[in-house]
Amino acid sequence: MLAYGVLLGAITLAGCGATSTRETQRNAAALVTVTATTTSISPTIVPPSPTLRSTPTLPPTVTPTPTPTATPTPTPTSLPPTRIAVIGDYGLAGEPAAQVASLVKGWNPDVIITLGDNNYPHGASSTIDQNVGQYYHDFIAPYNGRFGAGSDRNRFFPVLGNHDWEAAGAKPYLDYFTLPDNERYYAVTAGSVRLFALDSYPEEPDGVSPDSRQAVWLRQALEQSTACWNIVYMHHAPFSSGLHGSSEWMQWPFQAWGADAVLGGHDHHYERIMRDGLPYIVNGLGGGARYPVGKPVAGSVVQYRAQHGAMLIEATSGGISFQFVTHTGETIDTYEQQQPCRDRGP
């Protein structure tokens, strides 16, 4: 405190101009001392308060609403083409049967269906493998005959003919083939086609009249079918201009029940008959003796008997075609239907 007062007095006096040189020197010395003393004190330094900077408020980020993209309508996937070979009255080993078999296998069909008389002359177990397995064993499963390996799955679906029934109870036929349901009448699906095999033999245990147990089964099965195409096939043709003629007991209301075509054999020729827009086809030129054709029945548009042959059906979800081709490769008749696949749900 004393040093601090001396310092103040010296400063004042000097300001008046009356201080001697010696005093000035003493005061300077005292000032130095005071200054030294003063510098020895460590003052408490309060740092300045930092300047607070406010964080600028940014405008909210607006996410633009995307423009909705229209979902494309899916394109329906078409079922692959289905190829079905049809042979009738073929079961007689020999050159005609071999020629027809060669034609059919050249088509590489998905399945083969037959229109009966698979085993001439009497439907015996001793002849069935020679008449059938010799030519078609690679379509049959299981195959236990002597002509080679069978198929890994069954692709051969016959119907009974009157010659098959000549053996008691058609036993050789029923033993040789492994077929759905009761094996006399049944249904299978091949791609876009539902195939309905019937037994048209008059002595069929479940009957052959339009109100029989077999017919009731067919009607219900057709009504429940959701296939694009429904094909009914049997041995005795409902309509025919051939030697045997029409089989009236098989003239069921197929079209009303939902059939798109009806196939039969028994008469050994080829014929297409149109009734109210429904094709009835006779195909009996698979290998047996050829029969003459008589006066055409109502609706008959094509008749042919010159050479043996078979029929090829090709079907997609949008169309179906029927062709009869001779063993030499000549196309005799082509019939087509074009329409979208129909939903025939129950």
mmCIF file of C-alpha atoms in Angstrom:
data_model
loop_
_atom_site.group_PDB
_atom_site.id
_atom_site.type_symbol
_atom_site.label_atom_id
_atom_site.label_comp_id
_atom_site.label_asym_id
_atom_site.label_seq_id
_atom_site.Cartn_x
_atom_site.Cartn_y
_atom_site.Cartn_z
ATOM 1 C CA MET A 1 0.000 0.000 0.000
ATOM 2 C CA LEU A 2 2.877 2.387 0.777
ATOM 3 C CA ALA A 3 4.582 1.805 -2.496
ATOM 4 C CA TYR A 4 1.296 2.322 -4.260
ATOM 5 C CA GLY A 5 0.903 5.799 -2.540
ATOM 6 C CA VAL A 6 4.471 6.914 -3.377
ATOM 7 C CA LEU A 7 3.822 6.036 -6.971
ATOM 8 C CA LEU A 8 0.730 8.179 -7.039
ATOM 9 C CA GLY A 9 2.561 11.152 -5.394
ATOM 10 C CA ALA A 10 5.459 11.006 -7.819
ATOM 11 C CA ILE A 11 3.167 11.004 -10.754
ATOM 12 C CA THR A 12 1.319 14.037 -9.408
ATOM 13 C CA LEU A 13 4.406 16.031 -8.659
ATOM 14 C CA ALA A 14 5.942 15.437 -11.929
ATOM 15 C CA GLY A 15 2.857 16.709 -13.475
ATOM 16 C CA CYS A 16 3.423 20.133 -11.699
ATOM 17 C CA GLY A 17 7.020 20.573 -12.897
ATOM 18 C CA ALA A 18 8.599 21.238 -9.339
ATOM 19 C CA THR A 19 10.482 17.993 -8.753
ATOM 20 C CA SER A 20 14.313 18.043 -8.536
ATOM 21 C CA THR A 21 16.549 15.808 -10.492
ATOM 22 C CA ARG A 22 17.539 13.816 -7.387
ATOM 23 C CA GLU A 23 13.945 13.385 -6.407
ATOM 24 C CA THR A 24 13.194 12.390 -9.835
ATOM 25 C CA GLN A 25 15.883 9.745 -9.668
ATOM 26 C CA ARG A 26 14.685 8.570 -6.221
ATOM 27 C CA ASN A 27 11.194 8.442 -7.463
ATOM 28 C CA ALA A 28 12.307 6.589 -10.538
ATOM 29 C CA ALA A 29 14.077 4.069 -8.368
ATOM 30 C CA ALA A 30 11.029 3.750 -6.222
ATOM 31 C CA LEU A 31 8.979 3.378 -9.362
ATOM 32 C CA VAL A 32 11.168 0.602 -10.498
ATOM 33 C CA THR A 33 10.829 -1.066 -7.151
ATOM 34 C CA VAL A 34 7.166 -0.663 -7.198
ATOM 35 C CA THR A 35 6.991 -1.903 -10.704
ATOM 36 C CA ALA A 36 9.061 -4.901 -9.748
ATOM 37 C CA THR A 37 6.889 -5.531 -6.778
ATOM 38 C CA THR A 38 3.827 -5.093 -8.869
ATOM 39 C CA THR A 39 4.960 -7.545 -11.533
ATOM 40 C CA SER A 40 5.561 -10.188 -8.899
ATOM 41 C CA ILE A 41 1.858 -10.383 -8.251
ATOM 42 C CA SER A 42 0.018 -12.818 -10.487
ATOM 43 C CA PRO A 43 -3.308 -11.242 -11.128
ATOM 44 C CA THR A 44 -6.335 -13.486 -11.594
ATOM 45 C CA ILE A 45 -7.358 -13.200 -15.157
ATOM 46 C CA VAL A 46 -10.930 -13.963 -15.955
ATOM 47 C CA PRO A 47 -11.119 -15.061 -19.548
ATOM 48 C CA PRO A 48 -13.727 -13.405 -21.596
ATOM 49 C CA SER A 49 -16.956 -15.236 -21.957
ATOM 50 C CA PRO A 50 -17.094 -16.967 -25.274
ATOM 51 C CA THR A 51 -19.471 -15.572 -27.769
ATOM 52 C CA LEU A 52 -22.379 -17.961 -28.195
ATOM 53 C CA ARG A 53 -23.261 -18.624 -31.771
ATOM 54 C CA SER A 54 -26.756 -19.753 -32.504
ATOM 55 C CA THR A 55 -27.128 -22.634 -34.912
ATOM 56 C CA PRO A 56 -29.154 -21.468 -37.844
ATOM 57 C CA THR A 57 -32.487 -23.181 -38.211
ATOM 58 C CA LEU A 58 -32.696 -24.904 -41.593
ATOM 59 C CA PRO A 59 -35.991 -25.234 -43.356
ATOM 60 C CA PRO A 60 -37.397 -28.738 -43.120
ATOM 61 C CA THR A 61 -36.456 -31.096 -45.937
ATOM 62 C CA VAL A 62 -39.507 -31.836 -48.040
ATOM 63 C CA THR A 63 -39.493 -35.302 -49.592
ATOM 64 C CA PRO A 64 -41.311 -35.115 -52.878
ATOM 65 C CA THR A 65 -44.229 -37.526 -53.237
ATOM 66 C CA PRO A 66 -43.301 -39.959 -55.976
ATOM 67 C CA THR A 67 -45.617 -40.174 -58.933
ATOM 68 C CA PRO A 68 -47.365 -43.542 -58.649
ATOM 69 C CA THR A 69 -46.269 -46.037 -61.284
ATOM 70 C CA ALA A 70 -49.073 -47.959 -62.875
ATOM 71 C CA THR A 71 -48.772 -51.695 -62.253
ATOM 72 C CA PRO A 72 -48.674 -53.423 -65.603
ATOM 73 C CA THR A 73 -51.389 -55.953 -66.228
ATOM 74 C CA PRO A 74 -49.689 -59.362 -66.212
ATOM 75 C CA THR A 75 -49.785 -61.274 -69.469
ATOM 76 C CA PRO A 76 -51.435 -64.665 -68.922
ATOM 77 C CA THR A 77 -48.965 -67.495 -69.284
ATOM 78 C CA SER A 78 -50.046 -69.760 -72.088
ATOM 79 C CA LEU A 79 -49.967 -73.453 -71.481
ATOM 80 C CA PRO A 80 -47.448 -75.224 -73.685
ATOM 81 C CA PRO A 81 -48.823 -76.962 -76.791
ATOM 82 C CA THR A 82 -50.133 -80.455 -76.150
ATOM 83 C CA ARG A 83 -49.777 -83.188 -78.792
ATOM 84 C CA ILE A 84 -52.131 -86.151 -78.609
ATOM 85 C CA ALA A 85 -51.983 -89.067 -81.050
ATOM 86 C CA VAL A 86 -55.205 -90.993 -81.673
ATOM 87 C CA ILE A 87 -55.249 -94.551 -83.064
ATOM 88 C CA GLY A 88 -58.308 -96.700 -83.610
ATOM 89 C CA ASP A 89 -58.863 -100.400 -84.324
ATOM 90 C CA TYR A 90 -55.116 -100.853 -84.505
ATOM 91 C CA GLY A 91 -54.453 -104.022 -82.499
ATOM 92 C CA LEU A 92 -53.382 -106.447 -85.210
ATOM 93 C CA ALA A 93 -49.654 -107.045 -85.539
ATOM 94 C CA GLY A 94 -48.417 -106.603 -89.090
ATOM 95 C CA GLU A 95 -47.199 -104.072 -91.622
ATOM 96 C CA PRO A 96 -50.161 -101.627 -91.422
ATOM 97 C CA ALA A 97 -49.906 -101.463 -87.629
ATOM 98 C CA ALA A 98 -46.135 -100.971 -87.853
ATOM 99 C CA GLN A 99 -46.524 -98.169 -90.423
ATOM 100 C CA VAL A 100 -49.050 -96.335 -88.279
ATOM 101 C CA ALA A 101 -46.882 -96.764 -85.191
ATOM 102 C CA SER A 102 -43.921 -95.283 -87.049
ATOM 103 C CA LEU A 103 -46.060 -92.295 -88.078
ATOM 104 C CA VAL A 104 -47.293 -91.737 -84.530
ATOM 105 C CA LYS A 105 -43.887 -91.971 -82.878
ATOM 106 C CA GLY A 106 -42.524 -89.501 -85.411
ATOM 107 C CA TRP A 107 -44.905 -86.901 -83.960
ATOM 108 C CA ASN A 108 -43.352 -87.309 -80.507
ATOM 109 C CA PRO A 109 -46.766 -86.996 -78.836
ATOM 110 C CA ASP A 110 -47.269 -86.228 -75.180
ATOM 111 C CA VAL A 111 -49.820 -89.024 -74.920
ATOM 112 C CA ILE A 112 -51.470 -91.641 -77.129
ATOM 113 C CA ILE A 113 -55.140 -92.511 -76.827
ATOM 114 C CA THR A 114 -56.834 -95.435 -78.545
ATOM 115 C CA LEU A 115 -60.386 -95.916 -79.773
ATOM 116 C CA GLY A 116 -60.654 -99.575 -78.882
ATOM 117 C CA ASP A 117 -60.051 -102.994 -80.398
ATOM 118 C CA ASN A 118 -56.551 -103.030 -79.005
ATOM 119 C CA ASN A 119 -56.117 -106.791 -79.293
ATOM 120 C CA TYR A 120 -57.439 -108.776 -82.257
ATOM 121 C CA PRO A 121 -58.977 -111.241 -82.777
ATOM 122 C CA HIS A 122 -60.295 -112.284 -79.349
ATOM 123 C CA GLY A 123 -58.644 -110.073 -76.753
ATOM 124 C CA ALA A 124 -56.468 -112.915 -75.484
ATOM 125 C CA SER A 125 -53.541 -112.564 -73.097
ATOM 126 C CA SER A 126 -51.390 -114.544 -75.543
ATOM 127 C CA THR A 127 -51.648 -111.846 -78.245
ATOM 128 C CA ILE A 128 -51.877 -108.518 -76.425
ATOM 129 C CA ASP A 129 -48.156 -107.845 -76.070
ATOM 130 C CA GLN A 130 -47.519 -108.696 -79.714
ATOM 131 C CA ASN A 131 -50.396 -106.480 -80.859
ATOM 132 C CA VAL A 132 -49.748 -103.545 -78.523
ATOM 133 C CA GLY A 133 -46.439 -103.672 -76.675
ATOM 134 C CA GLN A 134 -44.423 -104.476 -79.796
ATOM 135 C CA TYR A 135 -45.220 -101.002 -81.161
ATOM 136 C CA TYR A 136 -46.051 -98.822 -78.163
ATOM 137 C CA HIS A 137 -44.141 -100.230 -75.153
ATOM 138 C CA ASP A 138 -42.116 -97.019 -74.737
ATOM 139 C CA PHE A 139 -45.367 -95.143 -73.949
ATOM 140 C CA ILE A 140 -46.666 -97.685 -71.422
ATOM 141 C CA ALA A 141 -45.959 -97.759 -67.677
ATOM 142 C CA PRO A 142 -45.579 -100.100 -66.028
ATOM 143 C CA TYR A 143 -44.579 -102.293 -68.949
ATOM 144 C CA ASN A 144 -43.831 -105.947 -68.269
ATOM 145 C CA GLY A 145 -43.712 -107.280 -71.823
ATOM 146 C CA ARG A 146 -40.862 -108.683 -73.875
ATOM 147 C CA PHE A 147 -40.188 -105.857 -76.339
ATOM 148 C CA GLY A 148 -37.934 -103.608 -74.277
ATOM 149 C CA ALA A 149 -38.153 -100.993 -71.567
ATOM 150 C CA GLY A 150 -41.356 -99.147 -70.859
ATOM 151 C CA SER A 151 -41.940 -95.487 -70.106
ATOM 152 C CA ASP A 152 -41.049 -93.792 -66.813
ATOM 153 C CA ARG A 153 -44.719 -92.690 -66.643
ATOM 154 C CA ASN A 154 -47.785 -93.942 -68.425
ATOM 155 C CA ARG A 155 -48.599 -92.042 -71.614
ATOM 156 C CA PHE A 156 -50.873 -94.631 -73.227
ATOM 157 C CA PHE A 157 -54.622 -94.416 -72.527
ATOM 158 C CA PRO A 158 -56.847 -96.906 -74.379
ATOM 159 C CA VAL A 159 -60.562 -97.673 -74.256
ATOM 160 C CA LEU A 160 -62.186 -101.074 -74.481
ATOM 161 C CA GLY A 161 -63.503 -102.355 -77.808
ATOM 162 C CA ASN A 162 -65.783 -105.288 -78.548
ATOM 163 C CA HIS A 163 -62.786 -107.493 -79.457
ATOM 164 C CA ASP A 164 -61.185 -106.694 -76.087
ATOM 165 C CA TRP A 165 -64.406 -107.794 -74.401
ATOM 166 C CA GLU A 166 -64.340 -111.164 -76.180
ATOM 167 C CA ALA A 167 -62.030 -112.383 -73.430
ATOM 168 C CA ALA A 168 -63.993 -113.150 -70.258
ATOM 169 C CA GLY A 169 -64.429 -109.953 -68.288
ATOM 170 C CA ALA A 170 -61.878 -108.224 -70.557
ATOM 171 C CA LYS A 171 -59.319 -109.589 -68.110
ATOM 172 C CA PRO A 172 -56.226 -109.603 -70.376
ATOM 173 C CA TYR A 173 -56.825 -105.929 -71.180
ATOM 174 C CA LEU A 174 -57.367 -104.963 -67.532
ATOM 175 C CA ASP A 175 -54.301 -106.942 -66.448
ATOM 176 C CA TYR A 176 -52.043 -105.538 -69.161
ATOM 177 C CA PHE A 177 -52.784 -101.828 -68.703
ATOM 178 C CA THR A 178 -52.625 -99.762 -65.513
ATOM 179 C CA LEU A 179 -55.288 -97.066 -65.840
ATOM 180 C CA PRO A 180 -57.127 -94.659 -63.497
ATOM 181 C CA ASP A 181 -60.302 -95.350 -61.549
ATOM 182 C CA ASN A 182 -62.051 -98.596 -62.559
ATOM 183 C CA GLU A 183 -59.938 -98.750 -65.768
ATOM 184 C CA ARG A 184 -63.025 -99.166 -67.976
ATOM 185 C CA TYR A 185 -63.938 -95.476 -67.967
ATOM 186 C CA TYR A 186 -61.846 -92.691 -66.507
ATOM 187 C CA ALA A 187 -60.454 -89.193 -67.076
ATOM 188 C CA VAL A 188 -56.891 -87.915 -67.499
ATOM 189 C CA THR A 189 -55.396 -84.497 -68.199
ATOM 190 C CA ALA A 190 -52.843 -83.795 -70.918
ATOM 191 C CA GLY A 191 -51.759 -80.153 -70.828
ATOM 192 C CA SER A 192 -54.732 -77.975 -71.732
ATOM 193 C CA VAL A 193 -56.929 -80.993 -72.569
ATOM 194 C CA ARG A 194 -59.084 -83.163 -70.322
ATOM 195 C CA LEU A 195 -59.634 -86.614 -71.848
ATOM 196 C CA PHE A 196 -62.700 -88.685 -70.912
ATOM 197 C CA ALA A 197 -62.437 -92.374 -71.802
ATOM 198 C CA LEU A 198 -65.736 -94.283 -71.998
ATOM 199 C CA ASP A 199 -66.667 -97.939 -72.314
ATOM 200 C CA SER A 200 -69.294 -98.122 -75.071
ATOM 201 C CA TYR A 201 -69.636 -101.903 -75.038
ATOM 202 C CA PRO A 202 -73.335 -102.691 -74.455
ATOM 203 C CA GLU A 203 -72.499 -105.085 -71.623
ATOM 204 C CA GLU A 204 -70.523 -102.516 -69.622
ATOM 205 C CA PRO A 205 -71.419 -103.229 -65.949
ATOM 206 C CA ASP A 206 -72.246 -99.576 -65.240
ATOM 207 C CA GLY A 207 -74.413 -99.201 -68.321
ATOM 208 C CA VAL A 208 -74.278 -97.257 -71.583
ATOM 209 C CA SER A 209 -77.564 -95.347 -71.580
ATOM 210 C CA PRO A 210 -77.643 -91.542 -71.105
ATOM 211 C CA ASP A 211 -78.920 -92.026 -67.552
ATOM 212 C CA SER A 212 -76.589 -94.892 -66.614
ATOM 213 C CA ARG A 213 -74.089 -94.754 -63.788
ATOM 214 C CA GLN A 214 -71.313 -94.259 -66.334
ATOM 215 C CA ALA A 215 -73.172 -91.380 -67.989
ATOM 216 C CA VAL A 216 -73.862 -89.708 -64.643
ATOM 217 C CA TRP A 217 -70.136 -89.888 -63.900
ATOM 218 C CA LEU A 218 -69.304 -88.311 -67.268
ATOM 219 C CA ARG A 219 -71.809 -85.497 -66.866
ATOM 220 C CA GLN A 220 -70.496 -84.585 -63.432
ATOM 221 C CA ALA A 221 -66.879 -84.856 -64.557
ATOM 222 C CA LEU A 222 -67.482 -82.578 -67.536
ATOM 223 C CA GLU A 223 -69.307 -80.030 -65.401
ATOM 224 C CA GLN A 224 -66.415 -79.952 -62.934
ATOM 225 C CA SER A 225 -63.682 -79.754 -65.564
ATOM 226 C CA THR A 226 -61.641 -76.544 -65.694
ATOM 227 C CA ALA A 227 -59.602 -77.650 -68.722
ATOM 228 C CA CYS A 228 -59.505 -75.508 -71.846
ATOM 229 C CA TRP A 229 -60.720 -78.436 -73.943
ATOM 230 C CA ASN A 230 -62.816 -81.498 -73.085
ATOM 231 C CA ILE A 231 -62.572 -84.502 -75.403
ATOM 232 C CA VAL A 232 -64.734 -87.611 -75.015
ATOM 233 C CA TYR A 233 -63.596 -90.843 -76.692
ATOM 234 C CA MET A 234 -64.925 -94.385 -76.958
ATOM 235 C CA HIS A 235 -64.992 -97.369 -79.314
ATOM 236 C CA HIS A 236 -68.515 -97.329 -80.772
ATOM 237 C CA ALA A 237 -68.957 -94.089 -82.735
ATOM 238 C CA PRO A 238 -72.273 -92.341 -81.977
ATOM 239 C CA PHE A 239 -72.593 -91.361 -85.671
ATOM 240 C CA SER A 240 -71.017 -93.181 -88.623
ATOM 241 C CA SER A 241 -71.527 -93.766 -92.343
ATOM 242 C CA GLY A 242 -69.507 -96.984 -92.211
ATOM 243 C CA LEU A 243 -70.214 -100.680 -92.214
ATOM 244 C CA HIS A 244 -71.527 -100.839 -88.636
ATOM 245 C CA GLY A 245 -73.302 -97.496 -88.810
ATOM 246 C CA SER A 246 -74.250 -95.203 -85.939
ATOM 247 C CA SER A 247 -74.324 -96.505 -82.371
ATOM 248 C CA GLU A 248 -77.550 -94.932 -81.165
ATOM 249 C CA TRP A 249 -77.086 -96.000 -77.532
ATOM 250 C CA MET A 250 -74.022 -93.714 -77.327
ATOM 251 C CA GLN A 251 -75.774 -90.588 -78.613
ATOM 252 C CA TRP A 252 -75.604 -88.822 -75.273
ATOM 253 C CA PRO A 253 -75.997 -85.013 -74.935
ATOM 254 C CA PHE A 254 -72.212 -84.548 -74.940
ATOM 255 C CA GLN A 255 -72.275 -80.945 -76.094
ATOM 256 C CA ALA A 256 -74.781 -79.868 -73.443
ATOM 257 C CA TRP A 257 -72.615 -81.500 -70.795
ATOM 258 C CA GLY A 258 -69.495 -79.609 -71.925
ATOM 259 C CA ALA A 259 -67.665 -81.720 -74.536
ATOM 260 C CA ASP A 260 -65.710 -80.011 -77.328
ATOM 261 C CA ALA A 261 -65.272 -83.131 -79.495
ATOM 262 C CA VAL A 262 -66.368 -86.790 -79.516
ATOM 263 C CA LEU A 263 -64.131 -89.497 -80.973
ATOM 264 C CA GLY A 264 -65.011 -93.085 -81.866
ATOM 265 C CA GLY A 265 -63.880 -96.065 -83.919
ATOM 266 C CA HIS A 266 -65.450 -99.477 -84.586
ATOM 267 C CA ASP A 267 -65.943 -98.645 -88.276
ATOM 268 C CA HIS A 268 -62.617 -98.932 -90.102
ATOM 269 C CA HIS A 269 -62.536 -95.663 -91.997
ATOM 270 C CA TYR A 270 -62.052 -91.970 -91.244
ATOM 271 C CA GLU A 271 -64.982 -89.569 -91.089
ATOM 272 C CA ARG A 272 -65.821 -86.187 -89.604
ATOM 273 C CA ILE A 273 -69.455 -85.416 -88.822
ATOM 274 C CA MET A 274 -70.626 -82.016 -87.582
ATOM 275 C CA ARG A 275 -73.742 -81.904 -85.405
ATOM 276 C CA ASP A 276 -74.783 -78.489 -84.062
ATOM 277 C CA GLY A 277 -71.175 -77.329 -84.262
ATOM 278 C CA LEU A 278 -69.795 -80.332 -82.347
ATOM 279 C CA PRO A 279 -67.361 -82.584 -84.244
ATOM 280 C CA TYR A 280 -67.950 -86.337 -84.101
ATOM 281 C CA ILE A 281 -64.920 -88.124 -85.561
ATOM 282 C CA VAL A 282 -64.658 -91.763 -86.646
ATOM 283 C CA ASN A 283 -61.056 -93.023 -86.715
ATOM 284 C CA GLY A 284 -60.712 -96.755 -87.319
ATOM 285 C CA LEU A 285 -57.743 -96.973 -89.699
ATOM 286 C CA GLY A 286 -55.063 -97.865 -87.150
ATOM 287 C CA GLY A 287 -54.100 -101.272 -88.530
ATOM 288 C CA GLY A 288 -57.113 -103.523 -88.941
ATOM 289 C CA ALA A 289 -58.812 -104.379 -92.252
ATOM 290 C CA ARG A 290 -60.328 -101.306 -93.942
ATOM 291 C CA TYR A 291 -64.136 -101.143 -94.305
ATOM 292 C CA PRO A 292 -66.264 -99.552 -97.038
ATOM 293 C CA VAL A 293 -68.189 -96.337 -96.447
ATOM 294 C CA GLY A 294 -71.897 -96.153 -97.177
ATOM 295 C CA LYS A 295 -74.327 -93.300 -97.623
ATOM 296 C CA PRO A 296 -73.159 -90.296 -95.586
ATOM 297 C CA VAL A 297 -75.160 -89.630 -92.447
ATOM 298 C CA ALA A 298 -76.472 -86.138 -91.729
ATOM 299 C CA GLY A 299 -73.635 -83.736 -91.027
ATOM 300 C CA SER A 300 -70.902 -85.872 -92.601
ATOM 301 C CA VAL A 301 -68.333 -83.603 -94.281
ATOM 302 C CA VAL A 302 -65.326 -85.908 -94.859
ATOM 303 C CA GLN A 303 -65.101 -89.669 -95.515
ATOM 304 C CA TYR A 304 -61.876 -91.583 -96.241
ATOM 305 C CA ARG A 305 -60.735 -95.234 -96.355
ATOM 306 C CA ALA A 306 -57.886 -95.532 -98.884
ATOM 307 C CA GLN A 307 -54.941 -95.919 -96.483
ATOM 308 C CA HIS A 308 -54.221 -96.560 -92.838
ATOM 309 C CA GLY A 309 -53.335 -93.623 -90.646
ATOM 310 C CA ALA A 310 -53.807 -91.818 -87.350
ATOM 311 C CA MET A 311 -54.996 -88.511 -85.983
ATOM 312 C CA LEU A 312 -52.913 -85.782 -84.377
ATOM 313 C CA ILE A 313 -54.521 -83.339 -81.948
ATOM 314 C CA GLU A 314 -52.598 -80.181 -81.100
ATOM 315 C CA ALA A 315 -53.986 -77.961 -78.366
ATOM 316 C CA THR A 316 -53.081 -74.726 -76.627
ATOM 317 C CA SER A 317 -55.080 -72.516 -74.305
ATOM 318 C CA GLY A 318 -56.311 -70.541 -77.321
ATOM 319 C CA GLY A 319 -56.986 -73.159 -79.972
ATOM 320 C CA ILE A 320 -57.173 -76.819 -80.905
ATOM 321 C CA SER A 321 -56.727 -78.679 -84.189
ATOM 322 C CA PHE A 322 -57.526 -82.213 -85.373
ATOM 323 C CA GLN A 323 -55.683 -83.710 -88.349
ATOM 324 C CA PHE A 324 -56.023 -87.119 -89.905
ATOM 325 C CA VAL A 325 -52.776 -88.151 -91.605
ATOM 326 C CA THR A 326 -52.036 -91.312 -93.601
ATOM 327 C CA HIS A 327 -48.994 -93.449 -92.907
ATOM 328 C CA THR A 328 -47.406 -91.922 -96.029
ATOM 329 C CA GLY A 329 -47.739 -88.439 -94.524
ATOM 330 C CA GLU A 330 -50.722 -87.167 -96.503
ATOM 331 C CA THR A 331 -53.092 -84.934 -94.529
ATOM 332 C CA ILE A 332 -56.689 -85.927 -95.335
ATOM 333 C CA ASP A 333 -58.633 -83.608 -93.032
ATOM 334 C CA THR A 334 -57.960 -80.682 -90.699
ATOM 335 C CA TYR A 335 -60.483 -79.249 -88.275
ATOM 336 C CA GLU A 336 -59.712 -76.274 -85.996
ATOM 337 C CA GLN A 337 -61.367 -74.363 -83.202
ATOM 338 C CA GLN A 338 -59.996 -71.003 -82.077
ATOM 339 C CA GLN A 339 -61.141 -69.425 -78.844
ATOM 340 C CA PRO A 340 -59.766 -68.332 -75.472
ATOM 341 C CA CYS A 341 -59.427 -70.867 -72.738
ATOM 342 C CA ARG A 342 -62.720 -71.108 -70.917
ATOM 343 C CA ASP A 343 -63.113 -71.456 -67.190
ATOM 344 C CA ARG A 344 -65.537 -74.294 -66.670
ATOM 345 C CA GLY A 345 -65.384 -74.254 -62.904
ATOM 346 C CA PRO A 346 -68.201 -75.850 -60.924
#
